[in-house]
């Protein structure tokens, strides 16, 4: 599933390409056809992301809420448009480019009140300048739940996914099963600040890189990572491979249905 930096990159792209001018909105597949006809020819006011949610704002009660889920994608090309291929839920045509949305988990027209309710359910998003990490700490500090599970709970922190949570815990030497309430506020603030830095870098580059410069393949001489997710990481999807710091095989376990990766030496229990 895409992590928050992907949604923020899409929001920036859509803002640049489509906002401020009338756009054509269509639903070749038909499942968004009624909504598309309401929006067609209107000016897209702005595109913004909150965690893993993307909003296209056409007016106070004309907000398209998109959640890509596991399979959703946007594909963009310069004009001219081409006939739709596959199940295109929403097509957006701007002055210079067009983009097709396929396979989203959600693509719905919402009112402002509905959007407010959606955002109220989300924890702070490290990529939003208005985010308040104390809101997340209020939840974490009262919880016996493992910090690794809390970091993926979108009502605690919005936007971090499986890669960022594994990597940020490694970078701070925190065992993933540490109960939230045992983390301590100072360590939470360090984790948060690191998430902000890492995810901003992800928005800038479009990939998730979490290794320090001294652990980069170009410096250490190891092979660059071969993984469709891209980016250089310490533990994510490296189960059984040696830790880049200490050589211990990276551990893997399932937690709340998601795979968890950590180094048993660098991230000791307690
Ligand atoms: Zn290690």
XYZ file of C-alpha atoms and ligand atoms in Angstrom:
271
model
C 0.000 0.000 0.000
C 1.389 3.456 -0.822
C 2.645 5.386 2.180
C 1.833 9.018 2.927
C 4.678 10.484 0.907
C 3.127 9.012 -2.275
C -0.195 10.743 -1.582
C 1.522 14.036 -0.840
C 3.459 13.751 -4.081
C 0.200 13.147 -5.959
C -1.406 16.142 -4.241
C 1.514 18.377 -5.274
C 1.397 17.027 -8.825
C -2.361 17.435 -9.162
C -2.171 20.916 -7.672
C 0.446 21.903 -10.242
C -1.188 20.272 -13.257
C -4.917 20.662 -12.713
C -5.748 23.296 -10.078
C -6.883 26.790 -10.995
C -8.475 26.004 -14.333
C -11.594 24.165 -15.469
C -11.028 20.438 -15.811
C -12.927 17.673 -17.526
C -13.959 14.912 -15.148
C -15.175 11.587 -16.493
C -15.740 8.067 -15.316
C -15.213 5.770 -18.304
C -15.929 2.763 -16.086
C -19.189 4.353 -14.909
C -18.910 3.860 -11.163
C -18.173 7.557 -10.597
C -20.274 8.808 -13.537
C -22.947 10.779 -11.644
C -20.355 12.550 -9.517
C -18.121 13.162 -12.535
C -20.953 14.866 -14.415
C -21.472 17.178 -11.427
C -17.789 18.148 -11.455
C -17.126 18.207 -15.198
C -16.072 21.675 -16.374
C -15.579 23.081 -12.876
C -12.387 24.606 -11.580
C -10.368 22.337 -9.302
C -9.584 24.672 -6.398
C -6.886 22.573 -4.797
C -5.523 19.110 -4.191
C -4.292 18.109 -0.751
C -3.287 15.010 1.165
C -3.988 13.983 4.740
C -2.192 10.797 5.647
C -3.129 8.274 2.960
C -6.180 10.262 1.824
C -6.157 12.507 -1.237
C -8.712 15.295 -1.622
C -9.665 17.162 -4.778
C -11.525 20.261 -3.646
C -13.938 21.835 -6.154
C -15.996 23.734 -3.590
C -17.108 23.526 0.046
C -19.432 20.588 -0.550
C -17.752 19.279 -3.672
C -14.746 17.361 -2.446
C -13.562 14.163 -4.100
C -12.133 11.818 -1.482
C -9.698 9.263 -2.868
C -8.087 6.417 -0.968
C -5.883 4.262 -3.166
C -5.900 1.215 -0.890
C -3.787 -1.691 -2.061
C -4.425 -1.498 -5.770
C -5.297 2.080 -6.666
C -3.059 3.978 -9.094
C -2.963 7.259 -10.963
C -1.337 7.217 -14.392
C -0.637 10.530 -16.027
C 0.258 11.555 -19.557
C 0.514 14.767 -21.547
C -2.374 15.641 -23.867
C -3.894 14.481 -26.160
C -6.108 12.016 -24.320
C -6.240 8.400 -25.349
C -9.156 5.958 -25.186
C -9.504 4.508 -21.673
C -7.869 1.158 -21.020
C -9.130 -1.112 -18.274
C -11.356 0.025 -15.441
C -10.849 3.785 -15.229
C -12.841 5.039 -12.238
C -12.031 8.690 -12.764
C -10.336 10.562 -15.546
C -9.193 14.121 -14.996
C -8.258 16.207 -18.033
C -6.433 19.486 -17.494
C -4.906 22.105 -19.773
C -1.709 20.148 -20.440
C -2.076 16.634 -18.978
C -4.637 13.976 -18.169
C -4.628 11.318 -15.503
C -6.555 8.082 -14.986
C -7.440 6.641 -11.598
C -7.848 2.875 -11.506
C -8.680 0.452 -8.729
C -9.015 2.822 -5.754
C -10.334 1.675 -2.441
C -12.472 4.826 -2.364
C -13.339 7.581 -4.837
C -16.376 9.490 -3.626
C -17.867 12.951 -3.702
C -18.111 14.290 -0.155
C -19.522 17.275 1.649
C -17.410 19.467 3.881
C -19.026 17.925 6.971
C -18.147 14.440 5.756
C -14.559 15.502 5.119
C -14.364 17.083 8.580
C -15.545 13.802 10.093
C -12.965 11.871 8.076
C -10.117 14.161 9.135
C -11.228 14.076 12.762
C -10.626 10.319 12.752
C -7.031 10.728 11.565
C -4.014 11.206 13.774
C -1.461 13.916 12.972
C 0.284 13.557 9.606
C 4.068 14.091 9.784
C 3.948 15.667 6.326
C 1.511 18.402 7.269
C 2.964 21.563 8.777
C -0.108 21.926 11.026
C 0.383 18.441 12.542
C 0.547 18.233 16.336
C 2.616 15.256 17.562
C 1.191 15.736 21.066
C -2.152 14.456 19.770
C -0.447 11.180 18.898
C 1.457 11.130 22.164
C -1.805 11.462 24.092
C -2.865 8.133 22.556
C 0.520 6.387 22.673
C 1.285 7.312 26.263
C -1.939 5.692 27.476
C -1.657 2.517 25.409
C -0.339 -0.953 26.186
C -0.367 -1.688 22.462
C 2.985 -2.301 20.756
C 4.525 0.867 19.384
C 4.852 -0.843 15.976
C 1.062 -1.349 15.860
C 0.369 2.182 17.064
C 2.542 3.659 14.299
C 0.383 1.913 11.668
C -2.900 2.931 13.312
C -4.033 5.836 11.136
C -6.012 7.300 14.020
C -2.731 7.657 15.954
C -0.347 8.736 13.169
C -1.656 9.351 9.639
C 0.452 8.439 6.642
C 3.227 6.235 7.978
C 3.120 2.729 6.520
C 4.986 -0.510 6.979
C 8.327 0.700 5.606
C 8.561 3.909 7.609
C 7.446 2.260 10.840
C 10.034 -0.545 10.574
C 12.818 1.841 9.659
C 12.125 4.570 12.171
C 12.011 2.034 15.009
C 15.333 0.607 13.851
C 16.941 4.042 13.597
C 16.053 4.693 17.227
C 16.902 1.226 18.557
C 13.350 0.635 19.744
C 11.953 -2.901 19.967
C 8.751 -3.004 17.892
C 6.736 -4.699 20.630
C 7.527 -2.057 23.247
C 4.187 -0.921 24.730
C 3.375 2.644 23.716
C 3.123 3.821 27.297
C 6.712 2.683 27.978
C 8.197 4.721 25.132
C 8.595 8.005 26.953
C 7.766 11.439 25.635
C 11.337 12.421 24.720
C 11.780 9.325 22.570
C 8.402 9.920 20.960
C 9.441 13.447 20.004
C 12.664 12.068 18.465
C 10.706 9.414 16.537
C 8.268 12.015 15.279
C 11.004 14.417 14.180
C 12.708 11.583 12.332
C 9.454 10.551 10.623
C 8.996 14.157 9.485
C 12.524 14.243 8.014
C 12.324 10.808 6.378
C 8.874 11.351 4.902
C 9.754 14.819 3.578
C 12.734 13.252 1.871
C 10.327 10.651 0.459
C 8.120 13.406 -0.983
C 11.169 15.014 -2.536
C 12.643 11.873 -4.106
C 9.608 9.588 -4.557
C 11.324 6.694 -2.774
C 11.942 5.614 0.789
C 15.595 5.867 1.790
C 16.339 5.505 5.453
C 20.025 4.633 5.723
C 22.566 7.158 6.953
C 25.132 8.334 4.393
C 27.813 6.088 5.957
C 25.631 3.013 5.321
C 24.949 3.807 1.688
C 26.027 1.042 -0.747
C 28.371 3.488 -2.469
C 30.252 3.890 0.817
C 30.106 0.356 2.243
C 30.649 -1.475 -1.056
C 27.600 -3.732 -0.617
C 25.177 -4.336 -3.476
C 22.405 -1.756 -3.820
C 19.029 -3.107 -2.723
C 17.082 -4.991 -5.369
C 13.447 -4.441 -4.483
C 10.462 -3.072 -6.380
C 9.853 -0.740 -3.425
C 13.188 0.950 -4.145
C 15.270 2.840 -1.658
C 17.963 1.809 0.799
C 16.641 0.534 4.122
C 17.969 -1.162 7.259
C 15.408 -3.879 7.992
C 12.282 -3.667 5.825
C 11.949 -6.881 3.743
C 15.463 -7.916 4.816
C 14.416 -10.900 6.996
C 17.332 -13.280 7.554
C 19.835 -10.902 5.997
C 22.601 -9.418 8.144
C 21.885 -6.169 9.942
C 23.824 -3.359 8.267
C 25.140 -2.242 11.662
C 25.851 -5.421 13.633
C 25.470 -8.395 11.286
C 22.686 -10.084 13.271
C 20.085 -11.652 10.949
C 17.065 -9.366 10.639
C 14.004 -10.830 12.375
C 10.484 -10.927 10.989
C 7.096 -11.543 12.602
C 3.453 -10.793 11.874
C 1.692 -8.167 13.913
C -1.938 -7.206 13.243
C -1.706 -8.884 9.848
C 1.353 -6.932 8.702
C 4.955 -8.055 8.541
C 7.279 -6.571 11.065
C 11.068 -6.403 10.640
C 13.679 -5.591 13.265
C 17.211 -6.325 14.423
C 17.150 -8.293 17.698
C 20.545 -6.842 18.673
C 20.126 -3.175 17.747
C 16.517 -3.122 18.990
C 16.647 -5.109 22.239
C 13.614 -5.826 24.379
C 13.278 -3.418 27.308
Zn 21.746 -4.786 14.315
